Tab-separated table of C-alpha atoms and ligand atoms in Angstrom:
chain	number	residue	atom	x	y	z
A	1	MET	CA	61.125	61.552	65.740
A	2	THR	CA	60.208	63.927	68.677
A	3	LEU	CA	60.939	63.747	72.315
A	4	GLU	CA	57.776	61.582	72.561
A	5	ASP	CA	59.560	58.723	70.779
A	6	PHE	CA	62.207	58.784	73.660
A	7	LEU	CA	60.135	59.208	76.715
A	8	PRO	CA	59.187	55.485	77.114
A	9	GLY	CA	62.910	54.737	76.946
A	10	LEU	CA	63.545	57.238	79.776
A	11	THR	CA	60.814	56.120	81.841
A	12	ARG	CA	62.023	52.221	81.356
A	13	HIS	CA	65.592	53.311	82.634
A	14	ALA	CA	64.336	55.411	85.580
A	15	SER	CA	65.656	53.040	88.351
A	16	TRP	CA	68.993	52.583	86.522
A	17	GLN	CA	69.311	56.323	86.405
A	18	LEU	CA	68.420	56.781	90.125
A	19	ARG	CA	70.980	54.293	91.229
A	20	LEU	CA	73.723	56.110	89.337
A	21	TYR	CA	72.607	59.411	90.797
A	22	THR	CA	72.593	57.866	94.420
A	23	ASP	CA	75.826	56.256	93.780
A	24	LEU	CA	77.447	59.470	92.716
A	25	HIS	CA	75.894	61.347	95.678
A	26	ARG	CA	77.174	58.807	98.035
A	27	GLN	CA	80.786	59.174	96.698
A	28	PRO	CA	81.381	62.828	95.969
A	29	GLU	CA	84.890	64.086	94.901
A	30	LEU	CA	86.314	67.508	94.996
A	31	SER	CA	87.179	69.499	91.766
A	32	GLY	CA	90.076	67.960	89.856
A	33	GLU	CA	90.070	64.716	91.875
A	34	GLU	CA	87.209	63.164	90.224
A	35	LYS	CA	88.876	59.913	89.893
A	36	LYS	CA	86.186	57.251	90.917
A	37	THR	CA	83.603	59.448	89.317
A	38	ALA	CA	85.402	59.493	85.919
A	39	VAL	CA	85.790	55.618	86.077
A	40	ARG	CA	82.144	55.265	86.849
A	41	VAL	CA	81.204	57.433	83.915
A	42	GLU	CA	83.410	55.558	81.613
A	43	GLN	CA	81.916	52.392	82.808
A	44	GLU	CA	78.470	53.440	82.089
A	45	LEU	CA	79.388	54.522	78.726
A	46	GLN	CA	81.390	51.414	78.001
A	47	ASP	CA	78.559	49.391	78.984
A	48	LEU	CA	76.621	51.026	76.208
A	49	GLY	CA	79.373	49.804	73.869
A	50	LEU	CA	80.716	53.361	73.515
A	51	GLU	CA	84.392	54.335	73.363
A	52	THR	CA	85.468	56.761	75.795
A	53	ARG	CA	88.476	59.214	75.921
A	54	ARG	CA	89.960	61.281	78.734
A	55	PHE	CA	90.758	64.845	78.388
A	56	GLY	CA	92.258	67.185	81.161
A	57	GLY	CA	92.833	64.187	83.586
A	58	THR	CA	89.453	63.058	84.840
A	59	GLY	CA	87.238	64.480	81.995
A	60	VAL	CA	85.658	61.903	79.857
A	61	VAL	CA	84.212	62.135	76.487
A	62	ALA	CA	82.050	59.746	74.250
A	63	ALA	CA	80.874	60.293	70.761
A	64	LEU	CA	77.611	58.701	69.331
A	65	GLU	CA	78.035	58.415	65.621
A	66	ASN	CA	74.837	57.898	63.708
A	67	GLY	CA	75.595	58.792	60.020
A	68	GLU	CA	75.554	61.943	58.181
A	69	GLY	CA	74.006	65.105	59.728
A	70	PRO	CA	74.726	67.797	62.361
A	71	THR	CA	76.869	67.563	65.387
A	72	VAL	CA	75.704	68.468	68.916
A	73	LEU	CA	77.698	68.530	72.086
A	74	GLY	CA	75.988	68.089	75.499
A	75	ARG	CA	78.047	68.539	78.908
A	76	ALA	CA	77.735	67.771	82.409
A	77	ASP	CA	80.088	68.495	85.307
A	78	LEU	CA	81.567	65.994	87.541
A	79	ASP	CA	82.888	67.657	90.687
A	80	ALA	CA	81.497	68.076	94.359
A	81	LEU	CA	82.368	70.656	97.030
A	82	PRO	CA	84.006	71.116	100.289
A	83	VAL	CA	80.755	70.954	102.257
A	84	MET	CA	79.617	69.060	105.194
A	85	GLU	CA	76.252	67.415	104.175
A	86	ALA	CA	73.157	67.886	106.367
A	87	THR	CA	70.593	66.729	104.145
A	88	GLY	CA	69.643	63.538	106.298
A	89	LEU	CA	69.054	61.758	102.954
A	90	ASP	CA	69.590	57.837	103.063
A	91	TYR	CA	72.102	58.323	100.129
A	92	ALA	CA	74.007	61.094	101.821
A	93	SER	CA	77.660	61.520	101.116
A	94	GLU	CA	80.018	58.839	102.868
A	95	THR	CA	82.958	61.223	102.669
A	96	PRO	CA	82.764	63.789	105.708
A	97	GLY	CA	83.321	67.241	104.490
A	98	VAL	CA	82.632	66.565	100.732
A	99	MET	CA	79.348	66.752	99.298
A	100	HIS	CA	77.467	67.025	95.854
A	101	ALA	CA	75.997	70.404	96.977
A	102	CYS	CA	75.619	71.881	93.522
A	103	GLY	CA	73.744	69.126	91.849
A	104	HIS	CA	76.546	68.062	89.458
A	105	ASP	CA	75.726	64.414	90.306
A	106	ALA	CA	72.381	65.214	89.040
A	107	HIS	CA	73.773	66.722	85.680
A	108	VAL	CA	75.833	63.455	85.197
A	109	ALA	CA	72.893	61.144	85.616
A	110	GLY	CA	70.806	63.528	83.443
A	111	LEU	CA	73.261	63.530	80.540
A	112	MET	CA	73.764	59.790	80.767
A	113	GLY	CA	70.137	59.195	80.554
A	114	ALA	CA	69.983	61.459	77.433
A	115	VAL	CA	73.094	59.391	76.006
A	116	ARG	CA	71.594	56.043	76.794
A	117	ALA	CA	68.194	57.188	75.071
A	118	LEU	CA	69.848	58.480	72.049
A	119	HIS	CA	72.076	55.406	71.758
A	120	GLU	CA	69.254	52.875	72.102
A	121	GLN	CA	66.955	54.702	69.701
A	122	ARG	CA	69.369	55.559	66.773
A	123	GLU	CA	66.566	55.173	64.229
A	124	HIS	CA	64.887	58.426	65.601
A	125	TRP	CA	67.849	60.766	64.764
A	126	ARG	CA	70.840	61.269	62.742
A	127	GLY	CA	74.327	63.063	63.038
A	128	THR	CA	76.851	62.956	65.903
A	129	TYR	CA	76.216	63.564	69.669
A	130	ILE	CA	79.395	64.130	71.788
A	131	ALA	CA	78.836	63.820	75.369
A	132	VAL	CA	81.297	65.726	77.606
A	133	PHE	CA	81.890	64.968	81.326
A	134	GLN	CA	83.844	67.871	82.627
A	135	PRO	CA	85.826	68.041	85.697
A	136	ALA	CA	86.672	71.022	88.081
A	137	GLU	CA	83.737	73.467	87.319
A	138	GLU	CA	83.670	74.959	90.700
A	139	LEU	CA	87.242	76.088	90.335
A	140	GLY	CA	86.384	77.490	86.735
A	141	SER	CA	89.345	75.470	85.393
A	142	GLY	CA	87.956	72.059	84.126
A	143	ALA	CA	86.718	73.093	80.723
A	144	HIS	CA	90.007	75.036	79.963
A	145	ALA	CA	91.902	71.953	80.919
A	146	MET	CA	89.877	69.811	78.513
A	147	VAL	CA	90.569	72.159	75.734
A	148	ALA	CA	94.195	72.573	76.575
A	149	ASP	CA	94.326	68.729	76.418
A	150	GLY	CA	93.120	68.687	72.638
A	151	LEU	CA	89.220	68.123	72.933
A	152	THR	CA	88.571	70.480	69.928
A	153	HIS	CA	91.079	68.448	67.821
A	154	ALA	CA	89.520	65.304	68.699
A	155	PHE	CA	86.035	65.775	67.574
A	156	PRO	CA	84.186	67.574	64.780
A	157	ARG	CA	83.116	71.221	65.463
A	158	PRO	CA	79.573	71.068	67.030
A	159	ASP	CA	76.753	72.911	65.447
A	160	ALA	CA	75.519	73.552	68.925
A	161	CYS	CA	76.652	73.098	72.463
A	162	PHE	CA	74.214	72.360	75.222
A	163	ALA	CA	74.384	72.280	79.260
A	164	ALA	CA	71.948	72.552	81.963
A	165	HIS	CA	72.094	73.407	85.825
A	166	VAL	CA	69.712	72.307	88.548
A	167	LEU	CA	68.334	75.266	90.820
A	168	PRO	CA	65.938	75.727	93.497
A	169	GLY	CA	62.541	76.026	91.903
A	170	PRO	CA	59.328	74.293	91.009
A	171	PRO	CA	60.417	70.758	90.350
A	172	GLY	CA	60.745	69.905	86.726
A	173	GLN	CA	60.389	73.508	85.441
A	174	VAL	CA	62.718	74.189	82.530
A	175	LEU	CA	63.979	77.737	82.266
A	176	SER	CA	65.766	79.153	79.328
A	177	ALA	CA	66.432	82.721	77.820
A	178	PRO	CA	68.843	84.267	75.039
A	179	GLY	CA	71.527	86.518	75.847
A	180	PRO	CA	73.559	86.613	79.188
A	181	VAL	CA	72.189	84.231	81.615
A	182	MET	CA	75.164	83.933	84.050
A	183	SER	CA	77.777	86.400	85.213
A	184	ALA	CA	81.372	86.716	84.391
A	185	LEU	CA	83.686	86.086	87.576
A	186	ASP	CA	86.987	87.179	88.467
A	187	VAL	CA	88.491	85.961	91.664
A	188	ILE	CA	91.383	88.399	92.573
A	189	ARG	CA	93.602	87.489	95.538
A	190	VAL	CA	95.260	90.513	96.824
A	191	VAL	CA	98.197	90.856	99.195
A	192	VAL	CA	99.011	94.060	100.822
A	193	TYR	CA	101.998	94.651	103.000
A	194	GLY	CA	102.722	96.548	106.089
A	195	ARG	CA	105.586	96.523	108.665
A	196	GLY	CA	105.231	94.163	111.445
A	197	GLY	CA	106.044	94.722	115.056
A	198	HIS	CA	104.751	94.620	118.639
A	199	GLY	CA	101.055	95.299	119.337
A	200	SER	CA	101.961	97.647	122.100
A	201	MET	CA	104.169	99.712	119.570
A	202	PRO	CA	101.698	100.661	116.693
A	203	HIS	CA	103.684	103.785	116.087
A	204	LEU	CA	106.736	101.659	114.927
A	205	THR	CA	104.706	99.699	112.382
A	206	VAL	CA	102.461	99.989	109.444
A	207	ASP	CA	99.382	97.861	110.428
A	208	PRO	CA	98.106	95.864	107.559
A	209	VAL	CA	94.968	94.853	109.416
A	210	VAL	CA	93.922	98.580	109.654
A	211	LEU	CA	94.965	98.783	105.820
A	212	ALA	CA	92.833	95.651	104.931
A	213	ALA	CA	89.825	97.020	106.928
A	214	ALA	CA	89.981	100.341	104.827
A	215	ILE	CA	90.133	98.460	101.614
A	216	VAL	CA	87.020	96.350	102.556
A	217	GLN	CA	85.100	99.386	103.225
A	218	ARG	CA	86.239	101.527	100.402
A	219	LEU	CA	85.763	98.615	97.887
A	220	GLN	CA	81.977	98.782	98.655
A	221	GLY	CA	81.834	102.073	96.844
A	222	ILE	CA	82.711	100.700	93.536
A	223	VAL	CA	79.184	99.044	92.882
A	224	ALA	CA	77.403	101.838	94.851
A	225	ARG	CA	79.360	104.999	93.370
A	226	GLU	CA	81.051	104.003	90.042
A	227	ILE	CA	78.633	101.652	88.268
A	228	ALA	CA	75.235	102.888	86.816
A	229	PRO	CA	72.255	102.119	88.701
A	230	GLY	CA	70.526	99.308	87.192
A	231	THR	CA	73.664	97.670	85.890
A	232	PHE	CA	74.506	94.362	87.591
A	233	ALA	CA	77.776	94.292	89.296
A	234	ILE	CA	79.146	92.476	92.569
A	235	VAL	CA	82.197	93.108	94.566
A	236	THR	CA	82.356	90.686	97.252
A	237	VAL	CA	85.408	90.352	99.794
A	238	GLY	CA	84.891	86.642	100.809
A	239	SER	CA	88.075	86.168	102.472
A	240	LEU	CA	90.445	88.316	104.688
A	241	HIS	CA	93.435	86.735	106.529
A	242	ALA	CA	96.084	88.709	108.572
A	243	GLY	CA	97.955	88.087	111.748
A	244	SER	CA	98.131	85.227	114.252
A	245	THR	CA	97.362	86.716	117.684
A	246	SER	CA	96.643	89.792	119.586
A	247	ASN	CA	99.933	91.328	120.560
A	248	ILE	CA	101.695	91.028	117.262
A	249	ILE	CA	101.232	93.296	114.181
A	250	SER	CA	101.702	91.212	111.168
A	251	ASN	CA	103.694	92.162	108.011
A	252	SER	CA	101.194	91.364	105.457
A	253	ALA	CA	97.218	90.721	104.848
A	254	GLU	CA	95.634	88.788	102.017
A	255	LEU	CA	92.107	89.507	100.584
A	256	GLN	CA	90.064	87.285	98.013
A	257	VAL	CA	87.856	89.452	96.155
A	258	ASP	CA	84.974	88.116	93.875
A	259	VAL	CA	83.867	90.398	91.087
A	260	ARG	CA	81.060	89.726	88.817
A	261	SER	CA	78.981	91.393	86.034
A	262	TYR	CA	77.063	90.339	82.785
A	263	ASP	CA	79.324	92.456	80.688
A	264	GLU	CA	83.175	92.312	79.707
A	265	ASP	CA	83.479	96.330	79.774
A	266	VAL	CA	81.822	96.577	83.181
A	267	GLN	CA	84.186	93.600	84.503
A	268	ASP	CA	87.269	95.638	82.959
A	269	ARG	CA	86.114	98.578	85.194
A	270	LEU	CA	85.588	96.537	88.250
A	271	ARG	CA	88.845	94.810	88.199
A	272	ALA	CA	90.577	98.353	87.542
A	273	ALA	CA	88.692	99.985	90.171
A	274	VAL	CA	89.681	97.221	92.799
A	275	GLU	CA	93.231	97.633	91.642
A	276	ARG	CA	93.046	101.678	92.223
A	277	ILE	CA	91.504	101.500	95.400
A	278	VAL	CA	94.043	99.020	96.754
A	279	ARG	CA	96.940	100.823	95.502
A	280	ALA	CA	95.561	104.166	96.907
A	281	GLU	CA	94.910	102.668	100.171
A	282	CYS	CA	98.356	101.252	100.472
A	283	ALA	CA	99.826	104.593	99.751
A	284	ALA	CA	97.474	106.045	102.265
A	285	SER	CA	98.759	103.703	105.008
A	286	GLY	CA	102.443	104.142	104.069
A	287	SER	CA	102.678	100.611	103.100
A	288	PRO	CA	106.424	99.728	102.251
A	289	ARG	CA	105.637	97.575	99.316
A	290	GLU	CA	103.625	97.609	96.245
A	291	PRO	CA	100.425	95.307	96.505
A	292	GLU	CA	100.087	91.965	94.617
A	293	PHE	CA	97.156	90.937	92.408
A	294	HIS	CA	96.833	87.279	91.677
A	295	TYR	CA	94.015	86.495	89.127
A	296	ASP	CA	92.406	82.887	89.270
A	297	VAL	CA	91.236	81.530	85.978
A	298	PRO	CA	88.232	83.962	85.081
A	299	CYS	CA	84.719	82.768	84.117
A	300	PRO	CA	83.422	84.657	81.201
A	301	VAL	CA	79.879	85.853	80.784
A	302	THR	CA	77.647	82.792	79.824
A	303	VAL	CA	75.836	84.155	76.821
A	304	ASN	CA	73.131	81.909	75.210
A	305	ASP	CA	73.056	82.301	71.342
A	306	ALA	CA	69.868	84.133	70.435
A	307	GLY	CA	68.944	82.200	67.386
A	308	LEU	CA	69.743	78.839	68.834
A	309	THR	CA	68.057	79.665	72.100
A	310	ALA	CA	64.668	80.642	70.386
A	311	THR	CA	64.696	77.320	68.786
A	312	VAL	CA	65.527	75.399	71.871
A	313	SER	CA	63.059	77.396	74.060
A	314	ALA	CA	60.193	76.738	71.487
A	315	ALA	CA	61.179	72.867	71.664
A	316	PHE	CA	60.839	73.058	75.410
A	317	ARG	CA	57.399	74.683	75.126
A	318	ASP	CA	56.376	71.950	72.839
A	319	ALA	CA	57.873	69.245	74.875
A	320	PHE	CA	57.110	70.589	78.526
A	321	GLY	CA	54.090	72.883	78.215
A	322	GLN	CA	53.743	75.127	81.136
A	323	ASP	CA	56.809	73.873	82.842
A	324	ALA	CA	58.967	75.617	80.086
A	325	VAL	CA	59.333	79.242	81.008
A	326	PRO	CA	61.667	82.070	80.452
A	327	ALA	CA	64.825	82.145	82.650
A	328	SER	CA	65.918	85.196	84.883
A	329	ARG	CA	69.655	85.887	84.843
A	330	VAL	CA	71.511	84.046	87.612
A	331	THR	CA	74.193	85.692	89.418
A	332	ALA	CA	76.410	82.588	89.719
A	333	SER	CA	79.147	81.849	87.041
A	334	GLU	CA	80.369	78.915	85.018
A	335	ASP	CA	83.186	77.836	82.857
A	336	PHE	CA	81.214	75.895	80.335
A	337	ASP	CA	81.623	78.783	77.701
A	338	ALA	CA	85.311	77.845	77.324
A	339	ILE	CA	84.264	74.704	75.427
A	340	PRO	CA	81.928	76.103	72.820
A	341	ALA	CA	84.328	79.075	72.464
A	342	ALA	CA	87.127	76.770	71.760
A	343	PHE	CA	84.930	75.093	68.918
A	344	ASP	CA	83.619	78.504	67.929
A	345	SER	CA	80.008	76.930	68.422
A	346	PRO	CA	76.957	78.758	69.574
A	347	TYR	CA	75.482	77.368	72.702
A	348	CYS	CA	72.321	77.308	74.900
A	349	TYR	CA	72.554	76.864	78.645
A	350	TRP	CA	69.432	76.404	80.688
A	351	PHE	CA	68.116	75.678	84.258
A	352	VAL	CA	65.946	72.876	85.723
A	353	GLY	CA	63.827	73.473	89.027
A	354	SER	CA	64.616	70.665	91.323
A	355	THR	CA	63.088	71.547	94.764
A	356	PRO	CA	60.855	68.801	96.043
A	357	HIS	CA	57.369	69.412	95.359
A	358	GLU	CA	55.990	69.560	98.849
A	359	LEU	CA	58.658	71.779	100.133
A	360	TRP	CA	58.164	74.235	97.248
A	361	GLU	CA	54.412	74.326	97.978
A	362	ALA	CA	55.021	74.953	101.683
A	363	ALA	CA	57.717	77.624	101.042
A	364	THR	CA	55.732	79.578	98.334
A	365	ALA	CA	52.684	79.303	100.758
A	366	GLY	CA	54.870	81.240	103.331
A	367	GLU	CA	54.704	78.263	105.855
A	368	PHE	CA	57.091	78.823	108.750
A	369	GLY	CA	60.389	76.989	108.653
A	370	ALA	CA	59.820	75.951	104.969
A	371	ASP	CA	63.156	77.346	103.745
A	372	ILE	CA	64.422	76.303	100.326
A	373	PRO	CA	68.170	75.478	100.293
A	374	SER	CA	70.087	76.916	97.465
A	375	ASN	CA	72.986	75.334	95.616
A	376	HIS	CA	76.057	75.002	97.654
A	377	SER	CA	74.073	74.685	100.918
A	378	PRO	CA	74.621	71.601	103.198
A	379	ALA	CA	70.929	71.006	102.782
A	380	PHE	CA	70.679	71.053	99.059
A	381	ALA	CA	68.839	68.120	98.189
A	382	PRO	CA	67.409	68.030	94.746
A	383	ALA	CA	64.304	65.830	94.220
A	384	PRO	CA	65.513	62.934	91.745
A	385	GLU	CA	62.006	62.692	90.726
A	386	PRO	CA	61.332	64.594	88.214
A	387	THR	CA	64.421	66.335	88.090
A	388	LEU	CA	66.640	63.689	86.657
A	389	GLU	CA	64.070	62.623	83.867
A	390	ARG	CA	63.520	66.386	83.121
A	391	LEU	CA	67.480	66.884	82.657
A	392	SER	CA	67.522	64.156	80.224
A	393	ALA	CA	64.414	64.998	78.352
A	394	SER	CA	65.651	68.604	77.984
A	395	HIS	CA	69.026	67.505	76.673
A	396	ILE	CA	67.360	65.318	74.115
A	397	ALA	CA	64.680	67.897	73.168
A	398	ALA	CA	67.514	70.319	72.570
A	399	ALA	CA	69.727	67.924	70.665
A	400	LEU	CA	66.570	67.050	68.345
A	401	THR	CA	66.326	70.637	67.382
A	402	LEU	CA	69.399	69.703	65.036
A	403	LEU	CA	69.548	65.988	65.052
A	404	ARG	CA	65.905	65.094	64.071
A	405	ARG	CA	65.647	62.693	61.271
B	1	ZN	ZN1	78.469	75.353	92.220
B	2	ZN	ZN1	77.275	73.857	89.763
């Protein structure tokens, strides 16, 4: 009736789970292209006798129905990143330039472990458990795609939705907190126009490189001068492209601006400030055309429901003792919110520490060269033990707060 009932099952299937994880790690696929991954996920679920359905192309969902009771949804993401792996692991990526550098392979193996344990030990719980394997998290589009494809019409409304992410940290630590835990994100692609010409005749042109450089500098003033001290906000110009060679002044420049905060009002102010500054700099340069602003699919703030999270955090403390700790806010962003939002369900999103024990000890002791690679690093290598089992166990512990018999 508690997590304890499920732990022997998780331990018994540890080698199956490790193989699933290492297979996925060897065969990473980019966002929206998770074809083999989706087939493998379907195969694992069908091996348990579960019926699977597709949403949003490569999204896979299975429901475990176990009589009257509440409904819980657990979600893992499927996609890898355009990163050249440099971990040296014997199960490293076999596809050059593509890597599970964010740990989504661990999320899949972790959720699958929870599904298997819940499936095999139905006598310990009641209700419905919906397992969602979501594509294209890194683009912020996969959750929306599953919703647009009818996810919410195919399953009952969950009483709670859960998801977890591996992070650098003490291995097996489970970190949770109520309220905003991850930031809102807008990616704004800005195109500004000049008037091209010969590099030797700048007086006959409007140089978009000089214009773009002024924009990059001026945007730094938003967080420094327009947002209250102590309020979290980020404006990063992660990409700037213009021109092709030294003696040609180009016609246009393109900037990709990454804007984040923990508050939709702050996010509105950041977006407005970016547009205002870009327009003003274009005017200052004598730009011949209005700038263009293209917004990618935004990620909202990830806000954990206070009541649900209090219950889940207490269950984590019961289950994991000193390994269950309060989470600090993370500056990264997620599209998970789109799924519970579409169901109008409360949710809790937590983190699991995944740094190999010896590396964590060495780094926290300040040992030279003991750097801890973060998510998206070519060296990011979560320790399968205890991370995978902790992911499964935390999904089960969270689900049991509602599904306990
Ligand atoms: Zn990521
Ligand atoms: Zn991720």
